């Protein structure tokens, strides 16, 4: 069974930093794009950042200059380093991965989400 497990969320003061991790496991053949999305209360889920298998990245304007996505292909893991956090960054952060599992078609999978709260 395919799993994406996020970790690293929590409560942080404005201006602080957090590092999120997401590990994919379960008969994975190949991972293409990996990304982070977020959903604040009462709002739609939105893209934060995505990275391709060859290391290209794309960021939402709100994340540029403050957030950095990286991945370790050997560990099937994607990270999100978040600096200079603001109260408006408060949301549930979801990881996703576009991948092939052994014996299955290419598909996009989602993690269960991790809460990030920025508050003094």
PDB file of C-alpha atoms in Angstrom, residues 5-50:
ATOM      1  CA  UNK A   5       3.642  10.467   5.607  1.00  0.00           C
ATOM      2  CA  UNK A   6       4.255  14.077   6.538  1.00  0.00           C
ATOM      3  CA  UNK A   7       5.948  15.317   9.686  1.00  0.00           C
ATOM      4  CA  UNK A   8       7.404  18.488  11.139  1.00  0.00           C
ATOM      5  CA  UNK A   9       4.357  20.661  11.590  1.00  0.00           C
ATOM      6  CA  UNK A  10       3.594  22.542  14.761  1.00  0.00           C
ATOM      7  CA  UNK A  11       3.184  25.893  16.431  1.00  0.00           C
ATOM      8  CA  UNK A  12       5.751  28.594  15.706  1.00  0.00           C
ATOM      9  CA  UNK A  13       5.964  32.305  16.362  1.00  0.00           C
ATOM     10  CA  UNK A  14       5.895  34.824  13.522  1.00  0.00           C
ATOM     11  CA  UNK A  15       9.337  35.085  11.980  1.00  0.00           C
ATOM     12  CA  UNK A  16      10.207  31.545  12.981  1.00  0.00           C
ATOM     13  CA  UNK A  17      11.049  28.503  10.897  1.00  0.00           C
ATOM     14  CA  UNK A  18       9.800  24.974  10.395  1.00  0.00           C
ATOM     15  CA  UNK A  19      10.951  22.095   8.252  1.00  0.00           C
ATOM     16  CA  UNK A  20       8.372  19.672   6.918  1.00  0.00           C
ATOM     17  CA  UNK A  21       9.221  16.209   5.640  1.00  0.00           C
ATOM     18  CA  UNK A  22       7.243  13.762   3.554  1.00  0.00           C
ATOM     19  CA  UNK A  23       8.269  10.167   2.966  1.00  0.00           C
ATOM     20  CA  UNK A  24       6.729   8.013   0.258  1.00  0.00           C
ATOM     21  CA  UNK A  25       6.717   4.266   0.733  1.00  0.00           C
ATOM     22  CA  UNK A  26       5.115   1.173  -0.799  1.00  0.00           C
ATOM     23  CA  UNK A  27       6.358  -0.631  -3.907  1.00  0.00           C
ATOM     24  CA  UNK A  28       7.378   2.573  -5.661  1.00  0.00           C
ATOM     25  CA  UNK A  29       8.847   2.216  -9.130  1.00  0.00           C
ATOM     26  CA  UNK A  30       9.442   5.862 -10.030  1.00  0.00           C
ATOM     27  CA  UNK A  31       8.531   9.276  -8.596  1.00  0.00           C
ATOM     28  CA  UNK A  32       8.055  12.254 -10.892  1.00  0.00           C
ATOM     29  CA  UNK A  33       6.835  15.515  -9.356  1.00  0.00           C
ATOM     30  CA  UNK A  34       6.644  15.994  -5.596  1.00  0.00           C
ATOM     31  CA  UNK A  35       5.024  19.007  -4.063  1.00  0.00           C
ATOM     32  CA  UNK A  36       3.490  20.792  -1.129  1.00  0.00           C
ATOM     33  CA  UNK A  37       0.020  22.293  -0.964  1.00  0.00           C
ATOM     34  CA  UNK A  38      -1.782  23.983   1.882  1.00  0.00           C
ATOM     35  CA  UNK A  39      -5.331  24.628   2.949  1.00  0.00           C
ATOM     36  CA  UNK A  40      -6.311  27.307   5.412  1.00  0.00           C
ATOM     37  CA  UNK A  41      -9.686  27.242   7.184  1.00  0.00           C
ATOM     38  CA  UNK A  42     -12.447  28.324   4.825  1.00  0.00           C
ATOM     39  CA  UNK A  43     -10.140  28.423   1.816  1.00  0.00           C
ATOM     40  CA  UNK A  44      -9.369  26.159  -1.097  1.00  0.00           C
ATOM     41  CA  UNK A  45      -6.254  24.024  -1.196  1.00  0.00           C
ATOM     42  CA  UNK A  46      -3.472  25.893  -2.968  1.00  0.00           C
ATOM     43  CA  UNK A  47      -0.087  25.037  -4.386  1.00  0.00           C
ATOM     44  CA  UNK A  48       2.895  26.118  -2.321  1.00  0.00           C
ATOM     45  CA  UNK A  49       5.730  24.575  -4.309  1.00  0.00           C
ATOM     46  CA  UNK A  50       6.596  21.629  -6.514  1.00  0.00           C
TER      47      UNK A  50
END
